[in-house]
């Protein structure tokens, strides 16, 4: 979890007035196949370290403790059963994932069970033509008027919110490359995370 992620987390918690935001590391996202991904428990620990100073942010083990690798719609439905039908749930995803959502398992079921917050850079043209009409009609575009989602505006019913909260150009690929090249990552991740990566020699290969 890098500084760009933290900025997005803070913006979402603030603008949507969330009581709690859960970061949910996966063992290995099903749609990413066998591609090498940092061990799940390393990612869990880094997320915990990065979010220690964020009072409304918790890191959940709900997928790490699942007997089988759950699909996202299964995790959302499990959270729905845990928190109750009256709780408003929001699923946060990047624009790339949103535009590829039809490659996920049961995308319609996912959109029907939770609100979706799509995070992207201001002015980025997010493609929505891949959505069914019934879901496209629920889109609320907040990219040109950040901070206006107040006093319950557009918070009734299920929606897809397009936001422009990504203002820091940091990628996980850049962090891994810097580590492999022996360069500093202090400006990209929280100090605790940088120390953890260094101590456990992550991303060296």
Coordinates of N, CA and C in Angstrom, one line a residue:
X1 N 0.9 -1.2 0.0 CA 0.0 0.0 0.0 C 0.9 1.2 0.0
X2 N 0.7 2.1 -1.0 CA 1.6 3.2 -1.1 C 0.9 4.6 -0.8
X3 N 1.6 5.7 -0.9 CA 1.1 7.0 -0.6 C -0.1 7.3 -1.5
X4 N -0.1 6.9 -2.7 CA -1.2 7.2 -3.6 C -2.5 6.5 -3.1
X5 N -2.4 5.3 -2.7 CA -3.5 4.6 -2.1 C -4.1 5.3 -0.9
X6 N -3.2 5.7 0.0 CA -3.6 6.4 1.2 C -4.4 7.7 0.9
X7 N -3.9 8.4 -0.1 CA -4.6 9.7 -0.5 C -6.0 9.3 -1.0
X8 N -6.2 8.3 -1.7 CA -7.5 7.9 -2.2 C -8.4 7.4 -1.0
X9 N -7.8 6.6 -0.1 CA -8.6 6.2 1.1 C -9.1 7.4 1.9
X10 N -8.2 8.4 2.1 CA -8.6 9.5 2.9 C -9.7 10.3 2.2
X11 N -9.6 10.5 0.9 CA -10.6 11.2 0.1 C -12.0 10.5 0.1
X12 N -12.0 9.2 0.0 CA -13.2 8.4 0.0 C -13.9 8.5 1.4
X13 N -13.1 8.3 2.5 CA -13.6 8.3 3.8 C -14.2 9.7 4.1
X14 N -13.5 10.7 3.7 CA -14.0 12.1 3.9 C -15.2 12.5 3.1
X15 N -15.2 12.2 1.8 CA -16.3 12.7 0.9 C -17.5 11.8 1.0
X16 N -17.4 10.6 1.3 CA -18.6 9.7 1.5 C -19.0 9.5 2.9
X17 N -18.2 10.2 3.8 CA -18.5 10.2 5.3 C -18.7 8.7 5.8
X18 N -17.7 7.9 5.4 CA -17.8 6.5 5.8 C -17.5 6.3 7.3
X19 N -18.2 5.4 7.9 CA -17.9 5.0 9.3 C -16.7 4.2 9.3
X20 N -16.5 3.4 8.3 CA -15.4 2.4 8.3 C -15.0 2.1 6.8
X21 N -13.8 2.0 6.6 CA -13.3 1.5 5.3 C -12.4 0.3 5.5
X22 N -12.8 -0.8 4.8 CA -12.1 -2.1 5.0 C -11.1 -2.3 3.8
X23 N -9.9 -2.5 4.1 CA -8.9 -3.0 3.0 C -8.9 -4.5 3.1
X24 N -9.2 -5.2 2.0 CA -9.3 -6.6 2.0 C -8.3 -7.3 1.1
X25 N -7.1 -7.7 1.6 CA -6.1 -8.4 0.8 C -6.7 -9.7 0.4
X26 N -6.4 -10.1 -0.9 CA -6.7 -11.4 -1.4 C -5.5 -12.3 -1.4
X27 N -5.7 -13.7 -1.2 CA -4.6 -14.6 -1.4 C -4.0 -14.4 -2.8
X28 N -4.9 -14.5 -3.8 CA -4.5 -14.2 -5.2 C -5.8 -13.9 -5.9
X29 N -6.0 -12.7 -6.4 CA -7.3 -12.5 -7.1 C -7.5 -13.5 -8.2
X30 N -8.7 -14.1 -8.3 CA -8.9 -15.2 -9.2 C -8.7 -14.8 -10.7
X31 N -9.0 -13.5 -11.0 CA -8.8 -13.0 -12.4 C -7.4 -12.8 -12.8
X32 N -6.4 -12.9 -11.8 CA -5.0 -12.7 -12.1 C -4.3 -14.0 -12.4
X33 N -5.0 -15.1 -12.2 CA -4.3 -16.4 -12.5 C -3.1 -16.6 -11.7
X34 N -2.1 -17.2 -12.4 CA -0.9 -17.6 -11.6 C 0.2 -16.6 -11.6
X35 N -0.1 -15.4 -12.1 CA 1.0 -14.4 -12.1 C 1.5 -14.1 -10.7
X36 N 2.8 -14.0 -10.6 CA 3.5 -13.9 -9.3 C 3.0 -12.6 -8.5
X37 N 2.5 -12.8 -7.3 CA 2.0 -11.7 -6.5 C 2.6 -11.9 -5.1
X38 N 3.0 -10.7 -4.5 CA 3.6 -10.8 -3.2 C 2.8 -11.6 -2.2
X39 N 3.4 -12.4 -1.4 CA 2.7 -13.3 -0.5 C 1.6 -12.5 0.2
X40 N 0.4 -13.1 0.4 CA -0.8 -12.4 0.9 C -0.5 -11.8 2.3
X41 N 0.2 -12.6 3.1 CA 0.4 -12.1 4.5 C 1.4 -10.9 4.6
X42 N 2.3 -10.8 3.6 CA 3.2 -9.7 3.5 C 2.3 -8.5 3.1
X43 N 1.4 -8.7 2.2 CA 0.5 -7.6 1.7 C -0.4 -7.1 2.9
X44 N -0.9 -8.1 3.6 CA -1.8 -7.8 4.8 C -1.0 -6.9 5.8
X45 N 0.2 -7.3 6.1 CA 1.0 -6.6 7.1 C 1.3 -5.2 6.6
X46 N 1.7 -5.0 5.3 CA 2.0 -3.7 4.8 C 0.8 -2.8 4.8
X47 N -0.4 -3.4 4.5 CA -1.6 -2.6 4.6 C -1.9 -2.1 6.0
X48 N -1.7 -3.0 7.0 CA -1.9 -2.6 8.4 C -0.9 -1.5 8.8
X49 N 0.4 -1.7 8.4 CA 1.4 -0.6 8.8 C 1.0 0.7 8.1
X50 N 0.6 0.7 6.9 CA 0.3 1.9 6.2 C -0.9 2.6 6.7
X51 N -1.8 1.9 7.3 CA -3.1 2.5 7.7 C -3.2 2.7 9.2
X52 N -2.1 2.5 10.0 CA -2.2 2.6 11.4 C -2.6 4.0 11.9
X53 N -2.4 5.0 11.2 CA -2.7 6.4 11.6 C -4.1 6.8 11.0
X54 N -4.8 5.9 10.4 CA -6.1 6.2 9.8 C -7.2 5.6 10.7
X55 N -7.8 6.4 11.5 CA -8.8 5.8 12.5 C -9.9 5.0 12.0
X56 N -10.4 5.4 10.8 CA -11.6 4.7 10.2 C -11.2 3.6 9.2
X57 N -10.0 3.3 9.1 CA -9.5 2.3 8.2 C -9.1 1.0 8.9
X58 N -9.6 -0.1 8.5 CA -9.2 -1.4 9.1 C -8.8 -2.3 7.9
X59 N -7.9 -3.3 8.2 CA -7.5 -4.3 7.3 C -8.2 -5.6 7.7
X60 N -8.9 -6.2 6.7 CA -9.7 -7.4 7.0 C -9.0 -8.6 6.5
X61 N -9.2 -9.7 7.3 CA -8.7 -11.0 6.9 C -9.8 -11.9 6.3
X62 N -10.9 -11.3 5.9 CA -12.1 -12.1 5.4 C -11.8 -13.0 4.3
X63 N -10.9 -12.5 3.3 CA -10.5 -13.4 2.2 C -9.4 -14.3 2.5
X64 N -8.4 -13.8 3.4 CA -7.3 -14.7 3.7 C -7.7 -15.9 4.5
X65 N -8.8 -15.8 5.3 CA -9.3 -16.9 6.1 C -10.3 -17.7 5.4
X66 N -10.7 -17.3 4.2 CA -11.7 -18.1 3.5 C -11.2 -19.5 3.1
X67 N -11.9 -20.6 3.2 CA -11.4 -21.9 2.8 C -11.0 -22.0 1.4
X68 N -11.8 -21.3 0.5 CA -11.5 -21.3 -0.9 C -11.3 -19.8 -1.4
X69 N -10.6 -19.6 -2.5 CA -10.4 -18.2 -3.0 C -11.8 -17.7 -3.4
X70 N -12.4 -16.7 -2.7 CA -13.7 -16.3 -3.1 C -13.6 -15.2 -4.2
X71 N -14.6 -15.2 -5.0 CA -14.8 -14.1 -5.9 C -15.3 -12.9 -5.2
X72 N -15.1 -11.7 -5.8 CA -15.5 -10.5 -5.2 C -16.9 -10.4 -4.8
X73 N -17.8 -10.9 -5.7 CA -19.2 -10.9 -5.4 C -19.5 -11.7 -4.2
X74 N -18.8 -12.8 -4.0 CA -19.0 -13.7 -2.8 C -18.6 -13.0 -1.5
X75 N -17.5 -12.2 -1.6 CA -17.0 -11.5 -0.4 C -18.0 -10.4 0.0
X76 N -18.5 -9.7 -1.1 CA -19.5 -8.6 -0.8 C -20.8 -9.2 -0.2
X77 N -21.2 -10.3 -0.7 CA -22.4 -10.9 -0.1 C -22.2 -11.4 1.3
X78 N -21.0 -11.9 1.6 CA -20.7 -12.3 3.0 C -20.6 -11.1 3.9
X79 N -20.1 -10.0 3.4 CA -20.1 -8.8 4.2 C -21.5 -8.3 4.4
X80 N -22.3 -8.4 3.4 CA -23.7 -8.0 3.6 C -24.4 -8.8 4.7
X81 N -24.1 -10.1 4.8 CA -24.7 -10.9 5.8 C -24.2 -10.6 7.2
X82 N -22.9 -10.2 7.2 CA -22.3 -9.8 8.5 C -22.8 -8.5 9.0
X83 N -22.9 -7.5 8.2 CA -23.2 -6.1 8.6 C -24.7 -5.8 8.6
X84 N -25.5 -6.7 7.9 CA -26.9 -6.5 7.8 C -27.4 -5.7 6.6
X85 N -28.7 -5.9 6.3 CA -29.2 -5.3 5.1 C -29.3 -3.8 5.1
X86 N -29.4 -3.2 6.3 CA -29.5 -1.7 6.5 C -28.2 -1.0 6.2
X87 N -27.1 -1.7 6.3 CA -25.8 -1.1 6.1 C -25.5 -0.8 4.6
X88 N -25.1 0.4 4.3 CA -24.7 0.8 2.9 C -23.3 0.3 2.7
X89 N -23.1 -0.5 1.7 CA -21.8 -1.0 1.3 C -21.3 -0.3 0.1
X90 N -20.0 0.0 0.0 CA -19.4 0.6 -1.1 C -18.1 -0.3 -1.5
X91 N -18.0 -0.6 -2.8 CA -16.9 -1.3 -3.3 C -16.0 -0.3 -4.0
X92 N -14.8 -0.2 -3.7 CA -13.8 0.7 -4.3 C -13.0 0.0 -5.3
X93 N -12.9 0.5 -6.6 CA -12.1 -0.1 -7.6 C -11.5 0.9 -8.5
X94 N -10.3 0.6 -9.1 CA -9.7 1.5 -10.0 C -10.4 1.5 -11.4
X95 N -10.2 2.5 -12.2 CA -10.8 2.6 -13.5 C -10.5 1.4 -14.4
X96 N -9.3 0.9 -14.3 CA -8.9 -0.2 -15.2 C -9.8 -1.4 -14.8
X97 N -9.9 -1.7 -13.5 CA -10.7 -2.8 -13.1 C -12.2 -2.6 -13.5
X98 N -12.7 -1.4 -13.4 CA -14.1 -1.1 -13.7 C -14.3 -1.4 -15.2
X99 N -13.4 -1.0 -16.0 CA -13.5 -1.2 -17.5 C -13.4 -2.6 -17.9
X100 N -12.8 -3.5 -17.0 CA -12.7 -4.9 -17.3 C -13.7 -5.7 -16.5
X101 N -14.7 -5.1 -15.9 CA -15.5 -5.8 -14.9 C -16.3 -6.9 -15.6
X102 N -16.5 -6.9 -16.9 CA -17.2 -8.0 -17.5 C -16.3 -9.3 -17.6
X103 N -15.0 -9.2 -17.2 CA -14.2 -10.4 -17.1 C -14.3 -11.0 -15.7
X104 N -14.9 -10.3 -14.8 CA -15.0 -10.8 -13.4 C -16.2 -11.8 -13.4
X105 N -16.2 -12.6 -12.3 CA -17.4 -13.5 -12.1 C -18.6 -12.8 -11.6
X106 N -19.7 -13.0 -12.3 CA -21.0 -12.4 -11.9 C -21.0 -10.9 -11.7
X107 N -20.6 -10.1 -12.7 CA -20.6 -8.7 -12.5 C -21.9 -8.1 -12.2
X108 N -23.0 -8.6 -12.8 CA -24.3 -8.0 -12.6 C -24.7 -8.3 -11.1
X109 N -24.4 -9.4 -10.6 CA -24.7 -9.7 -9.2 C -24.0 -8.8 -8.3
X110 N -22.7 -8.5 -8.7 CA -21.9 -7.5 -7.9 C -22.6 -6.1 -7.8
X111 N -22.9 -5.6 -9.0 CA -23.5 -4.3 -9.1 C -24.9 -4.2 -8.4
X112 N -25.5 -5.4 -8.3 CA -26.8 -5.4 -7.6 C -26.8 -5.5 -6.1
X113 N -25.6 -5.8 -5.6 CA -25.5 -6.0 -4.2 C -24.7 -4.9 -3.4
X114 N -24.1 -4.0 -4.2 CA -23.3 -2.9 -3.5 C -23.2 -1.7 -4.4
X115 N -22.9 -0.6 -3.8 CA -22.5 0.6 -4.5 C -21.0 0.4 -4.9
X116 N -20.7 1.1 -6.0 CA -19.3 1.0 -6.5 C -18.7 2.4 -6.6
X117 N -17.5 2.6 -6.1 CA -16.8 3.9 -6.2 C -15.6 3.6 -7.1
X118 N -15.6 4.3 -8.3 CA -14.5 4.1 -9.3 C -13.5 5.3 -9.1
X119 N -12.3 5.0 -8.8 CA -11.3 6.0 -8.6 C -10.4 6.1 -9.8
X120 N -10.2 7.3 -10.2 CA -9.3 7.6 -11.4 C -8.8 9.0 -11.3
X121 N -7.9 9.3 -12.3 CA -7.3 10.7 -12.3 C -8.4 11.7 -12.8
X122 N -8.3 12.9 -12.3 CA -9.2 13.9 -12.7 C -9.2 14.1 -14.2
X123 N -10.3 14.1 -14.9 CA -10.4 14.3 -16.3 C -10.2 13.0 -17.1
X124 N -9.9 11.9 -16.5 CA -9.8 10.6 -17.2 C -11.1 10.2 -17.7
X125 N -11.2 9.8 -19.0 CA -12.4 9.4 -19.6 C -12.7 7.9 -19.3
X126 N -13.5 7.7 -18.4 CA -13.8 6.3 -18.0 C -14.8 5.7 -18.9
X127 N -14.5 4.6 -19.5 CA -15.5 3.9 -20.4 C -16.6 3.3 -19.7
X128 N -17.9 3.5 -20.1 CA -19.0 2.9 -19.4 C -19.9 2.2 -20.4
X129 N -19.5 2.1 -21.7 CA -20.4 1.5 -22.7 C -20.5 0.0 -22.5
X130 N -19.6 -0.6 -21.7 CA -19.7 -2.1 -21.4 C -20.8 -2.4 -20.4
X131 N -21.4 -1.5 -19.8 CA -22.3 -1.8 -18.7 C -23.7 -2.0 -19.3
X132 N -24.5 -2.8 -18.7 CA -25.9 -2.9 -19.0 C -26.6 -1.6 -18.8
X133 N -27.7 -1.3 -19.5 CA -28.4 0.0 -19.4 C -28.8 0.2 -17.9
X134 N -29.3 -0.9 -17.3 CA -29.8 -0.7 -15.9 C -28.8 -0.3 -14.9
X135 N -27.5 -0.6 -15.2 CA -26.4 -0.2 -14.3 C -25.8 1.2 -14.8
X136 N -25.8 1.4 -16.1 CA -25.3 2.7 -16.6 C -26.2 3.8 -16.1
X137 N -27.4 3.6 -15.9 CA -28.4 4.6 -15.5 C -28.2 5.0 -14.0
X138 N -27.4 4.2 -13.3 CA -27.1 4.5 -11.9 C -25.9 5.4 -11.7
X139 N -25.2 5.7 -12.7 CA -23.9 6.4 -12.6 C -24.1 7.8 -12.1
X140 N -23.3 8.2 -11.1 CA -23.2 9.5 -10.6 C -21.7 10.0 -10.8
X141 N -21.6 11.0 -11.7 CA -20.2 11.5 -12.0 C -19.8 12.6 -11.1
X142 N -18.9 12.4 -10.3 CA -18.4 13.4 -9.3 C -17.0 13.9 -9.7
X143 N -16.5 13.6 -10.9 CA -15.2 14.0 -11.2 C -15.0 15.5 -11.3
X144 N -16.0 16.2 -11.7 CA -15.8 17.7 -11.9 C -16.3 18.5 -10.7
X145 N -16.8 17.8 -9.7 CA -17.3 18.6 -8.5 C -17.0 17.8 -7.2
X146 N -15.7 17.5 -7.0 CA -15.3 16.8 -5.8 C -15.8 17.5 -4.6
X147 N -16.1 16.8 -3.5 CA -16.5 17.4 -2.3 C -18.0 17.8 -2.2
X148 N -18.7 17.7 -3.3 CA -20.1 18.1 -3.3 C -21.1 17.0 -2.8
X149 N -20.6 15.8 -2.6 CA -21.4 14.7 -2.1 C -21.6 14.9 -0.6
X150 N -22.6 15.7 -0.3 CA -22.9 16.1 1.1 C -24.3 15.9 1.5
X151 N -24.6 15.8 2.8 CA -25.9 15.7 3.3 C -26.8 14.7 2.6
X152 N -26.2 13.5 2.3 CA -27.0 12.4 1.7 C -27.3 12.5 0.3
X153 N -26.7 13.5 -0.4 CA -26.9 13.7 -1.8 C -26.5 12.4 -2.6
X154 N -27.4 11.9 -3.4 CA -27.1 10.7 -4.2 C -26.8 9.5 -3.4
X155 N -27.2 9.4 -2.1 CA -26.8 8.3 -1.3 C -28.0 7.4 -1.1
X156 N -29.1 7.6 -1.8 CA -30.2 6.6 -1.7 C -30.2 5.7 -2.9
X157 N -30.4 4.4 -2.7 CA -30.4 3.5 -3.8 C -28.9 3.1 -4.1
X158 N -28.8 2.2 -5.1 CA -27.5 1.7 -5.5 C -27.0 2.6 -6.6
X159 N -25.7 2.9 -6.5 CA -25.1 3.8 -7.5 C -23.7 3.4 -7.9
X160 N -23.2 3.8 -9.0 CA -21.8 3.7 -9.4 C -21.3 5.1 -9.4
X161 N -20.4 5.4 -8.6 CA -19.8 6.8 -8.5 C -18.5 6.9 -9.2
X162 N -18.4 7.8 -10.1 CA -17.1 8.1 -10.8 C -16.4 9.2 -10.1
X163 N -15.2 9.0 -9.6 CA -14.5 10.0 -8.8 C -13.1 10.3 -9.5
X164 N -12.6 11.4 -9.1 CA -11.2 11.8 -9.6 C -10.3 12.0 -8.5
X165 N -10.2 11.0 -7.6 CA -9.4 11.1 -6.4 C -7.9 10.7 -6.6
X166 N -7.5 10.2 -7.7 CA -6.1 9.7 -7.9 C -5.3 10.9 -8.4
X167 N -4.6 11.5 -7.5 CA -3.8 12.7 -7.8 C -2.3 12.5 -7.7
X168 N -1.9 11.3 -7.2 CA -0.5 11.0 -7.0 C -0.1 9.9 -8.0
X169 N 0.8 10.2 -8.9 CA 1.2 9.2 -9.9 C 2.2 8.2 -9.4
X170 N 1.7 7.2 -8.6 CA 2.6 6.2 -8.0 C 2.0 4.8 -8.5
X171 N 2.9 3.9 -8.9 CA 2.5 2.6 -9.2 C 3.3 1.6 -8.5
X172 N 2.6 0.4 -8.2 CA 3.3 -0.7 -7.5 C 4.5 -1.2 -8.3
X173 N 4.4 -1.1 -9.6 CA 5.5 -1.6 -10.5 C 6.7 -0.7 -10.3
X174 N 6.5 0.6 -10.2 CA 7.6 1.5 -9.9 C 8.3 1.3 -8.6
X175 N 7.5 1.0 -7.6 CA 8.1 0.7 -6.3 C 8.9 -0.6 -6.3
X176 N 8.4 -1.7 -7.0 CA 9.2 -2.9 -7.1 C 10.4 -2.7 -7.9
X177 N 10.4 -1.9 -8.9 CA 11.5 -1.7 -9.8 C 12.6 -0.9 -9.0
X178 N 12.2 0.1 -8.2 CA 13.2 0.9 -7.4 C 13.9 0.0 -6.4
X179 N 13.1 -0.9 -5.8 CA 13.7 -1.8 -4.8 C 14.7 -2.7 -5.5
X180 N 14.4 -3.3 -6.6 CA 15.3 -4.2 -7.3 C 16.5 -3.4 -7.8
X181 N 16.4 -2.1 -8.1 CA 17.5 -1.3 -8.5 C 18.3 -0.7 -7.3
X182 N 17.9 -1.0 -6.1 CA 18.6 -0.5 -4.9 C 18.3 0.9 -4.6
X183 N 17.2 1.5 -5.2 CA 16.9 2.9 -5.0 C 15.9 3.1 -3.8
X184 N 15.9 4.3 -3.3 CA 15.0 4.7 -2.2 C 13.5 4.7 -2.6
X185 N 12.7 4.2 -1.7 CA 11.2 4.3 -2.0 C 10.6 5.2 -0.9
X186 N 11.4 5.9 -0.1 CA 10.8 6.7 1.0 C 9.8 7.7 0.6
X187 N 9.9 8.2 -0.6 CA 8.9 9.2 -1.1 C 7.6 8.5 -1.7
X188 N 7.6 7.2 -1.7 CA 6.5 6.5 -2.4 C 5.6 5.8 -1.4
X189 N 6.1 5.4 -0.3 CA 5.4 4.6 0.7 C 5.6 5.2 2.1
X190 N 4.7 4.9 3.0 CA 4.8 5.3 4.4 C 6.1 4.7 5.0
X191 N 6.8 5.4 5.9 CA 8.1 5.0 6.5 C 8.0 3.5 7.0
X192 N 6.9 3.2 7.7 CA 6.8 1.8 8.3 C 6.8 0.8 7.2
X193 N 6.2 1.1 6.1 CA 6.1 0.1 5.0 C 7.5 0.0 4.3
X194 N 8.2 1.1 4.2 CA 9.6 1.1 3.6 C 10.5 0.2 4.5
X195 N 10.4 0.4 5.8 CA 11.2 -0.4 6.7 C 10.9 -1.8 6.6
X196 N 9.6 -2.2 6.5 CA 9.2 -3.6 6.4 C 9.7 -4.2 5.1
X197 N 9.6 -3.5 4.0 CA 10.1 -4.0 2.7 C 11.6 -4.3 2.8
X198 N 12.3 -3.4 3.4 CA 13.7 -3.5 3.5 C 14.1 -4.6 4.5
X199 N 13.4 -4.7 5.6 CA 13.8 -5.8 6.6 C 13.5 -7.2 6.0
X200 N 12.4 -7.4 5.3 CA 12.1 -8.7 4.8 C 12.5 -8.9 3.4
X201 N 13.3 -8.0 2.9 CA 13.9 -8.1 1.5 C 12.8 -8.4 0.5
X202 N 11.7 -7.7 0.5 CA 10.7 -7.9 -0.5 C 11.1 -7.3 -1.8
X203 N 10.5 -7.8 -2.9 CA 10.6 -7.3 -4.3 C 12.1 -7.3 -4.8
X204 N 12.9 -8.1 -4.2 CA 14.3 -8.1 -4.6 C 14.5 -8.9 -5.9
X205 N 13.5 -9.8 -6.2 CA 13.6 -10.6 -7.4 C 12.4 -10.4 -8.3

